[in-house]
Tab-separated table of C-alpha atoms and ligand atoms in Angstrom:
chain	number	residue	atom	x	y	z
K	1	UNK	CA	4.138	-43.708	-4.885
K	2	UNK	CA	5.040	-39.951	-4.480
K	3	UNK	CA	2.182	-38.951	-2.105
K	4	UNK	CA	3.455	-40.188	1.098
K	5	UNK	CA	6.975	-38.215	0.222
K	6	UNK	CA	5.121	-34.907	-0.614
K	7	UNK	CA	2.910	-35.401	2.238
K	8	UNK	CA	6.033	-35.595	4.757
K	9	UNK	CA	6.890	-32.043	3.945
K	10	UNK	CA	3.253	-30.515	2.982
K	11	UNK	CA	2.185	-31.574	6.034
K	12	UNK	CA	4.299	-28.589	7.401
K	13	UNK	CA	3.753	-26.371	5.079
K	14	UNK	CA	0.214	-26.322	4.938
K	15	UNK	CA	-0.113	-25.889	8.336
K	16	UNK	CA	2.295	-23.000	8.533
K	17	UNK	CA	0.725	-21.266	5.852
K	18	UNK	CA	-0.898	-18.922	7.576
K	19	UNK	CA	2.476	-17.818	9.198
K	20	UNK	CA	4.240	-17.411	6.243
K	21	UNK	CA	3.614	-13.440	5.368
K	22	UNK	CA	4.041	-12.699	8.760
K	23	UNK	CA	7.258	-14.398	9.026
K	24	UNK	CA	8.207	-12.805	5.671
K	25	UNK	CA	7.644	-9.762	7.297
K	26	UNK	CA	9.319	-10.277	10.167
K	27	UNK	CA	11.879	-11.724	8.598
K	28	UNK	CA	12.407	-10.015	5.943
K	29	UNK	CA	16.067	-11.658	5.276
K	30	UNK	CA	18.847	-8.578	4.327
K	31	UNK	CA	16.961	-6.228	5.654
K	32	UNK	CA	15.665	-7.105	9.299
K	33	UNK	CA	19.130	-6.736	10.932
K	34	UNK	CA	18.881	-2.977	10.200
K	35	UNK	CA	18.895	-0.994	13.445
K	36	UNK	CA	15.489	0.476	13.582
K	37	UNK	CA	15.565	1.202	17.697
K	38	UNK	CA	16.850	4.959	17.055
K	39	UNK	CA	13.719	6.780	15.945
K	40	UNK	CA	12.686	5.265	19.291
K	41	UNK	CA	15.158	6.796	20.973
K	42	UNK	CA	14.504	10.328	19.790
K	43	UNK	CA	10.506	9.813	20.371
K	44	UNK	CA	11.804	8.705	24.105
K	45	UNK	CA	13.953	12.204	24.570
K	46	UNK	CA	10.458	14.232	23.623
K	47	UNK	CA	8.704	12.348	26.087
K	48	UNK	CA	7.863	15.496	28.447
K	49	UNK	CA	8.113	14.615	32.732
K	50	UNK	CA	4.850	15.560	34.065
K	51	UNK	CA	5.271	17.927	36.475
K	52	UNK	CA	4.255	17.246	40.362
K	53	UNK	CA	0.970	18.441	41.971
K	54	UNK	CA	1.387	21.419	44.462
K	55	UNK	CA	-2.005	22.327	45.996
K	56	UNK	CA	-4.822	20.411	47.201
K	57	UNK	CA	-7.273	20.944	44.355
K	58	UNK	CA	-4.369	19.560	42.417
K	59	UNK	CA	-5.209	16.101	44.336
K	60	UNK	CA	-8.793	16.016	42.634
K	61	UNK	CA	-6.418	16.627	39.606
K	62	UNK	CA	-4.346	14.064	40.071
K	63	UNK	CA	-7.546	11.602	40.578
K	64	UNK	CA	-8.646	12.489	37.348
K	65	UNK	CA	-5.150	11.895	35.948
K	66	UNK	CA	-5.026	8.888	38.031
K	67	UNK	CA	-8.398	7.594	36.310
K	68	UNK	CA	-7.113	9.072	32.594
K	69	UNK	CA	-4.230	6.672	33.349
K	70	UNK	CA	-5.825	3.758	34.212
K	71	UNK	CA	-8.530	4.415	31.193
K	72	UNK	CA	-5.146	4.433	29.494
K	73	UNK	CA	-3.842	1.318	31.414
K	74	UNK	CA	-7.131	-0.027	30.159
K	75	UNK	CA	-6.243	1.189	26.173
K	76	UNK	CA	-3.034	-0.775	26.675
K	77	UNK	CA	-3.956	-3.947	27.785
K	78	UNK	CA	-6.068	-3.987	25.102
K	79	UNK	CA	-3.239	-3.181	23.102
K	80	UNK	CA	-1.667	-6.278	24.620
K	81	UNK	CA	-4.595	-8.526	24.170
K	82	UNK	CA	-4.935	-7.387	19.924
K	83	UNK	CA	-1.351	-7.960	20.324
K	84	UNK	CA	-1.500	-11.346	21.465
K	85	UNK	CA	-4.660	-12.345	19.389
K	86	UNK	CA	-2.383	-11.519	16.733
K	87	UNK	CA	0.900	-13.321	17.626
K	88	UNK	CA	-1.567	-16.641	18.185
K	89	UNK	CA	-2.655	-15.902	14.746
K	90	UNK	CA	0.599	-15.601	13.566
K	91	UNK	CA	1.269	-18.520	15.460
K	92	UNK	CA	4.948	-18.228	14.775
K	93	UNK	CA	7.553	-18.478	17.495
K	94	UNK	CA	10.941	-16.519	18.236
K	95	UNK	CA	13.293	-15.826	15.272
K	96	UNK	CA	16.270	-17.740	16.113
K	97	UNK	CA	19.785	-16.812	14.866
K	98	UNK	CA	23.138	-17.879	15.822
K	99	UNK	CA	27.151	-18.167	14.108
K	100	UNK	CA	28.100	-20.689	13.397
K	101	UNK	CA	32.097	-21.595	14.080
K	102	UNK	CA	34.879	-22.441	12.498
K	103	UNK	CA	36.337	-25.689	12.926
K	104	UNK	CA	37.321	-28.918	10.905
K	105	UNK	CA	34.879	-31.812	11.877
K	106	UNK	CA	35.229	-35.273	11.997
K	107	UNK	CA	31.903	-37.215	10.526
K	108	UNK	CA	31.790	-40.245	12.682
K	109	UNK	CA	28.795	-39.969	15.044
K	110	UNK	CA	31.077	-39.244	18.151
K	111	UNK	CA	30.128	-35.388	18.804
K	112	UNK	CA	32.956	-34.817	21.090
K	113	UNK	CA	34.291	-32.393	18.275
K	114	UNK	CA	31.569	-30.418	19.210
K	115	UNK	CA	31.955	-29.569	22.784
K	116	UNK	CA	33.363	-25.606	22.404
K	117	UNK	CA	31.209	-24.803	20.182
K	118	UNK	CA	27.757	-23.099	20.877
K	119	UNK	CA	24.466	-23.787	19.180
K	120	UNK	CA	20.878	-22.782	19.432
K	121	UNK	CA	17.891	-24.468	21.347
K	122	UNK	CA	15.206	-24.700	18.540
K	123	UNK	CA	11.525	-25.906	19.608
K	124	UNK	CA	10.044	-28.503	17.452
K	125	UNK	CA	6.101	-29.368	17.315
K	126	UNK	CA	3.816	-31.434	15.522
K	127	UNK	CA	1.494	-29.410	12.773
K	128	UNK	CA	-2.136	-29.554	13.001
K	129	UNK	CA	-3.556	-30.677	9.676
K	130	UNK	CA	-6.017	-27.774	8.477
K	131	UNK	CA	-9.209	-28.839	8.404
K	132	UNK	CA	-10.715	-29.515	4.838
K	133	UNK	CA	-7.575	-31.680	4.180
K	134	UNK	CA	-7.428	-35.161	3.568
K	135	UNK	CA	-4.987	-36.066	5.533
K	136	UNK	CA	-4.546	-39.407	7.477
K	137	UNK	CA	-4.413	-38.195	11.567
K	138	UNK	CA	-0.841	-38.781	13.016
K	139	UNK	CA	-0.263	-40.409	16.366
K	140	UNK	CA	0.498	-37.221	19.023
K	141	UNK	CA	3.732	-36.780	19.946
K	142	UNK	CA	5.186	-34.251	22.624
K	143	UNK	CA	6.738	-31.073	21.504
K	144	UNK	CA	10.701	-30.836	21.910
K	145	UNK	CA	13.831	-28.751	21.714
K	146	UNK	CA	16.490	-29.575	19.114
K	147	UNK	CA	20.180	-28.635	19.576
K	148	UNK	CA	21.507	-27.559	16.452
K	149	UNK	CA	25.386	-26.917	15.944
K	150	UNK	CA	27.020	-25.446	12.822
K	151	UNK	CA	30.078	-24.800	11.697
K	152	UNK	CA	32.357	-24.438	8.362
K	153	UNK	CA	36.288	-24.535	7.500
K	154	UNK	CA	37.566	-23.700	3.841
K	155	UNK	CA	35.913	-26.523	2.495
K	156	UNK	CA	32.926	-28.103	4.355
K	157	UNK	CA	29.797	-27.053	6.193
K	158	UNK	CA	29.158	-29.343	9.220
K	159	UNK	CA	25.465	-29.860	10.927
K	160	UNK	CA	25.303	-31.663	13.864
K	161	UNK	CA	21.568	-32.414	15.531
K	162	UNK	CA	21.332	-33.509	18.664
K	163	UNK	CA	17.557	-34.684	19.237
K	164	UNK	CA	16.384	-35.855	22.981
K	165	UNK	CA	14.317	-39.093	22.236
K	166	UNK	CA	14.858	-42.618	23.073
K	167	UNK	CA	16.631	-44.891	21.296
K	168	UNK	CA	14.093	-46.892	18.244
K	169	UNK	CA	16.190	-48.431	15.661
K	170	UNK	CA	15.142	-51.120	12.627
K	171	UNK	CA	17.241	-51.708	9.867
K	172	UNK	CA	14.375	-53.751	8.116
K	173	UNK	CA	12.299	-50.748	8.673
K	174	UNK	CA	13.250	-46.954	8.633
K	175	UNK	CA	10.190	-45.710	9.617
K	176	UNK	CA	10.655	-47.901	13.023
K	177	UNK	CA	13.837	-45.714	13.171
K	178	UNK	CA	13.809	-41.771	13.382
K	179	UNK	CA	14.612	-39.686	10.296
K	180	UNK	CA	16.423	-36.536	10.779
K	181	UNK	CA	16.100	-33.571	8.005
K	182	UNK	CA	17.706	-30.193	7.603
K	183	UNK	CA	16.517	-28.056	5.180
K	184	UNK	CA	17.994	-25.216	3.560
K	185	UNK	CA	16.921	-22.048	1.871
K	186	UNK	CA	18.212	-21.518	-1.951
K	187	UNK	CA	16.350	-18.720	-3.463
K	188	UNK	CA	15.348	-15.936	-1.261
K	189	UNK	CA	11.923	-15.477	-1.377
K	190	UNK	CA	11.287	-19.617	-0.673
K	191	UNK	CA	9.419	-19.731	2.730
K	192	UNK	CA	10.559	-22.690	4.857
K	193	UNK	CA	7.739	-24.674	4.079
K	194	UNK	CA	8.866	-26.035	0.986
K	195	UNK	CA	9.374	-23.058	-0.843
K	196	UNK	CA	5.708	-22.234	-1.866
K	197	UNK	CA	3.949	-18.784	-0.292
K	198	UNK	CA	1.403	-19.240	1.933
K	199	UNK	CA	-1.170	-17.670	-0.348
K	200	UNK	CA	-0.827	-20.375	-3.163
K	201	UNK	CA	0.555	-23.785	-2.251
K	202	UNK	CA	1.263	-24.560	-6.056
K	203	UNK	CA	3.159	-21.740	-6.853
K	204	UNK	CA	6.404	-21.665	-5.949
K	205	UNK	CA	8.365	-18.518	-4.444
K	206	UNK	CA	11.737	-20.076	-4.817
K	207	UNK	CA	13.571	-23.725	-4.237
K	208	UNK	CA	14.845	-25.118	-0.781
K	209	UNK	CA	17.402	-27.806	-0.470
K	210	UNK	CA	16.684	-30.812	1.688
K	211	UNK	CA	18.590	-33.281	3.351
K	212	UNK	CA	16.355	-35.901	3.797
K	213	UNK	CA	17.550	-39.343	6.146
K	214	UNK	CA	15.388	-42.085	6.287
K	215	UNK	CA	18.145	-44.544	7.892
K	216	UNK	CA	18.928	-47.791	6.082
K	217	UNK	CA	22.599	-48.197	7.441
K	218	UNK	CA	23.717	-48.850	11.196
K	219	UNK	CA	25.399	-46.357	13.936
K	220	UNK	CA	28.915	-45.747	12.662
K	221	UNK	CA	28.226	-46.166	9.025
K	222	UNK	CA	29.294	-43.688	7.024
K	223	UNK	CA	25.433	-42.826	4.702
K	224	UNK	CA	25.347	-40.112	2.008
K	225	UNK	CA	26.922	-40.057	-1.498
K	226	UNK	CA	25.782	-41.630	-4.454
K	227	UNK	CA	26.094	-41.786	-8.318
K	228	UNK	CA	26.531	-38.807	-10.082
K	229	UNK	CA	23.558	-36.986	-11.583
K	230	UNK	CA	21.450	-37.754	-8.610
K	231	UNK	CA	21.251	-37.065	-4.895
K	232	UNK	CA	19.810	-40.374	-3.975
K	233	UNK	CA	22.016	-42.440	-1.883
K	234	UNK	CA	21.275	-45.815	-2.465
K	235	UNK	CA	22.797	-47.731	0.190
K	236	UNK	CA	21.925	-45.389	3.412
K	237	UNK	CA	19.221	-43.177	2.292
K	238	UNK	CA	20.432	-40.477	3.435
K	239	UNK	CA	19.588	-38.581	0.176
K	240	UNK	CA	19.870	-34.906	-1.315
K	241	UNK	CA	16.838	-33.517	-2.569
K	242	UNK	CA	14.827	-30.518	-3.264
K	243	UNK	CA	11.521	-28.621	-3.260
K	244	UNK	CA	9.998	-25.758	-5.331
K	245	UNK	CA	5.896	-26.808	-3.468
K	246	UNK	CA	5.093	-29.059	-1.412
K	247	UNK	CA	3.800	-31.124	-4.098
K	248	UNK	CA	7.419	-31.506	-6.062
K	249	UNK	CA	9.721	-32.477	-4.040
K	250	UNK	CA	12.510	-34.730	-6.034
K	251	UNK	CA	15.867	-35.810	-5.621
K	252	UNK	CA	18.551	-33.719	-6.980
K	253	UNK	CA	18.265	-34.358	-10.987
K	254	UNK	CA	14.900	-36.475	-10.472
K	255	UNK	CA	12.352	-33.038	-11.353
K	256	UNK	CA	11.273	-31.854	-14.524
K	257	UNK	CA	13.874	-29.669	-15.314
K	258	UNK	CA	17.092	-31.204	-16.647
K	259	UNK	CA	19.988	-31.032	-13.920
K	260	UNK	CA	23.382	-32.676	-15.363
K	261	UNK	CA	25.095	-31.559	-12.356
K	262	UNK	CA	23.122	-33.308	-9.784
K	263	UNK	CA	25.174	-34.649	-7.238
K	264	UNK	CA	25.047	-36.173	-3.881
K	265	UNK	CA	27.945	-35.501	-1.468
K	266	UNK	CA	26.548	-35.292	1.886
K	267	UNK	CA	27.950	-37.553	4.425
K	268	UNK	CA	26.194	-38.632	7.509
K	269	UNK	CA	26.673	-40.882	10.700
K	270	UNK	CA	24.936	-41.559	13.546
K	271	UNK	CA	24.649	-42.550	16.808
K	272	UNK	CA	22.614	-42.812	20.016
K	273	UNK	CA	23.718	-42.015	23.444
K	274	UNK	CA	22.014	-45.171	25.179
K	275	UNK	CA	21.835	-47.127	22.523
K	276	UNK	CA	23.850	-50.315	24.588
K	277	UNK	CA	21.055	-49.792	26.775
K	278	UNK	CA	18.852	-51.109	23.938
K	279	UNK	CA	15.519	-49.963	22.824
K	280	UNK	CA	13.153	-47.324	24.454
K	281	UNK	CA	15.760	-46.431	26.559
K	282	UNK	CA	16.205	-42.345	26.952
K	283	UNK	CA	19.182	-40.269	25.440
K	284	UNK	CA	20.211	-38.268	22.549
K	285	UNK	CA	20.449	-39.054	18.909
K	286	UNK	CA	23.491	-37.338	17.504
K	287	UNK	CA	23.449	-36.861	13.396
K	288	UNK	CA	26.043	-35.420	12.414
K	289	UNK	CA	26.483	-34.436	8.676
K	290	UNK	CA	28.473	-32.699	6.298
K	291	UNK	CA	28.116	-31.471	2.846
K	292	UNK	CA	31.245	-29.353	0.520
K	293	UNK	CA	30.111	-25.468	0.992
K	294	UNK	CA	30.026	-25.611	-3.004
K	295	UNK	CA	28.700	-28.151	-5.132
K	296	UNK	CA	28.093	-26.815	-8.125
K	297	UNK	CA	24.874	-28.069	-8.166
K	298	UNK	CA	21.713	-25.589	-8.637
K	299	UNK	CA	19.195	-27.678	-6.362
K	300	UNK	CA	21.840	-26.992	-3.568
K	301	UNK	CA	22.173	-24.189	-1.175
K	302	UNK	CA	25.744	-22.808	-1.756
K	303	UNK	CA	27.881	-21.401	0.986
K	304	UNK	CA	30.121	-18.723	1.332
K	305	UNK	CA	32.255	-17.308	4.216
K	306	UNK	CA	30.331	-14.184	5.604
K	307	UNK	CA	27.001	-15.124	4.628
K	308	UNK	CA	23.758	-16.505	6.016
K	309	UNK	CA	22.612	-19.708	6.153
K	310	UNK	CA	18.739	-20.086	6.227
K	311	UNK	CA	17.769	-23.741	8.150
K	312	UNK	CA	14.345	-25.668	9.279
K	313	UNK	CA	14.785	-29.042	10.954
K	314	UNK	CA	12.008	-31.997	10.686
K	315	UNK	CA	12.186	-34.914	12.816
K	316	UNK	CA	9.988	-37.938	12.562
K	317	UNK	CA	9.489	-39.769	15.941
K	318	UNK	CA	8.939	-43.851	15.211
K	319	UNK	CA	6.699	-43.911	18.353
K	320	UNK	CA	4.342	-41.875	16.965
K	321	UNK	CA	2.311	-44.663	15.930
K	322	UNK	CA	2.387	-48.659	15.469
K	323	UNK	CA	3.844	-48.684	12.295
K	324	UNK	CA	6.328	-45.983	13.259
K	325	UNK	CA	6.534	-42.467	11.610
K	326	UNK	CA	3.647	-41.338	9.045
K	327	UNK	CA	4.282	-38.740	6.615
K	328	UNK	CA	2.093	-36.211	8.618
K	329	UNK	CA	3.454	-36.405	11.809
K	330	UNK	CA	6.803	-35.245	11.907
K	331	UNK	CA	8.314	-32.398	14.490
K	332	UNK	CA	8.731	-29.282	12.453
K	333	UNK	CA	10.952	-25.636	13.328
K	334	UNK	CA	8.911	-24.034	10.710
K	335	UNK	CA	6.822	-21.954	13.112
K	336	UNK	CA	10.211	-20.529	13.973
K	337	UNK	CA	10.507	-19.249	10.233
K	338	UNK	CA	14.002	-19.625	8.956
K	339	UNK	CA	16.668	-20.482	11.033
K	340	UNK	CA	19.869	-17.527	10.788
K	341	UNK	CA	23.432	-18.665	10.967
K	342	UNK	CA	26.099	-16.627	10.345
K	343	UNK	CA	28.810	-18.174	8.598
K	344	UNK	CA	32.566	-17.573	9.781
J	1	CA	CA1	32.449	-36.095	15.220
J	2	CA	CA1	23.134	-32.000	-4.607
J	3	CA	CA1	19.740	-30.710	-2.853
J	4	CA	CA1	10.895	-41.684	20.331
């Protein structure tokens, strides 16, 4: 049944549709870290001082300026207001970009490796379905704030997401347990919905590579991996996949197109600060992963020293309903746009 999987990540998408362009603008990858401040600071230095009032009929003046000014005040709040009527329709929050370091990491779950280096705070929320979709309501969850590490050596990126929620776990049932994904943009112009532009939801701008988790294997257990030709990982589920829309979404070397170098070599572990204290109990989940900065696989992101990693995060919540996580009501960064990190 491939609804329910296309529905986890169109559920996103869909809703950040409308931010899309405007985050492509904004965003606008190679370009946006191109000073543009200094035509500012010439239009600052023509700025002319006005100059004080020196007789009394120069008070009535100054009322009149006084009144100009606030009718100007006026014009710029306004301003403000068209300016915030447009960031809600943008609906889009702060960019967020960070380095990330460089340092050797060990995969085990234990993120003590972790402690020098800095991250970013990235805000997660539920979408709201669109109206005119079909879409099966999700429970409501609360909005949170992610911690997201990165960092590389010569041969490995390392992710490690540290997510404040209490501790659910089922190893009958992975949707009673929380699934972490990081997802990763490949070709430029993919938006971090899935890769499709906001203006056509079946036409693709470009591929994104997912790491998708739904957990089938304890804290401590190494997940990831698989047989080669495909990123599913059999045992753990902790599976490498892709997206050109939000309605193809595939395992590596499960799409249309032929991929005989589909591979899986992510490794994962997990683990959950109170989980002794047993179930609901509050804490942190720690997943830390890893993947080789090359894989020679094309439904990969590849890395490379000096260049910038575009991420999104998705985290589904098993207390969002009775059954656990649906497919539509995950925690989502996308309203963040991409994710920058700057690798070492
Ligand atoms: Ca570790
Ligand atoms: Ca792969
Ligand atoms: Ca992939
Ligand atoms: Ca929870």
């Amino acid at each position: 049944m491939n609804v329910p999987r296309i529905l986890r990540w169109a559920a996103p998408l869909l809703l950040v549709a409308g931010l899309s362009l405007v985050v492509a603008a904004c965003n606008d990858d190679g370009d946006k870290t191109t000073p543009t401040s200094e035509p500012a600071v010439t239009d600052e230095a023509q700025v002319t001082p006005t100059e004080p009032a020196d007789d009394d009929h120069a008070d009535d003046d100054q009322a009149d300026d006084d009144h100009a000014d606030d009718d100007q005040a006026d014009d710029d709040q306004a301003d403000d207001d068209q300016a915030d009527d447009d960031h809600a329709d943008d609906d889009h929050g702060e960019e967020i970009s960070f380095d990330a370091a460089s340092a050797t990491i060990t995969v085990d779950g234990d993120n003590s490796d972790w402690a020098a280096i800095e991250g970013a705070t990235i805000p997660m929320e539920q979408i709201e379905i669109p109206e005119g979709l079909d879409w099966d309501e999700p429970g409501s969850l609360d909005p949170i704030e992610v911690t997201l590490r990165v960092a590389t050596d010569a041969d490995n990126i390392y992710v490690l997401m540290e997510v404040p929620d209490d501790f659910d776990f089922n190893i009958e049932d992975h949707n009673l347990s929380p699934s972490p994904n990081v997802m990763f943009r490949i070709d430029e112009p993919a938006a971090p919905h899935m890769g499709a532009g906001d203006d056509d939801l079946e036409t693709s701008l470009g591929i994104v590579d997912i790491w998708h988790w739904e957990i089938d294997c304890d804290a401590g257990i190494m997940s990831g991996g698989g047989d080669a030709g495909s990123g599913d990982d059999p045992d753990c589920n902790l599976d490498d996949e892709f997206a050109a829309t939000p309605e193809d979404r595939e395992d590596d070397g499960g799409g249309d197109v032929a991929n005989p170098d589909a591979e899986n070599s992510l490794a994962g572990v997990w683990e959950h600060t109170a989980r002794a204290q047993g179930a609901g109990t509050d804490g942190t989940w720690i997943f830390e992963m890893s993947r080789p900065l090359q894989t020679g696989d094309s439904e990969d992101a590849q890395f490379t020293s000096g260049a910038t990693a575009h991420i999104a995060l998705a985290y589904f919540d098993p207390d969002e309903g009775a059954e656990g996580w649906s497919d539509t009501g995950h925690l989502v960064s996308a309203e963040n746009g991409w994710i920058e990190v700057t690798l070492p």
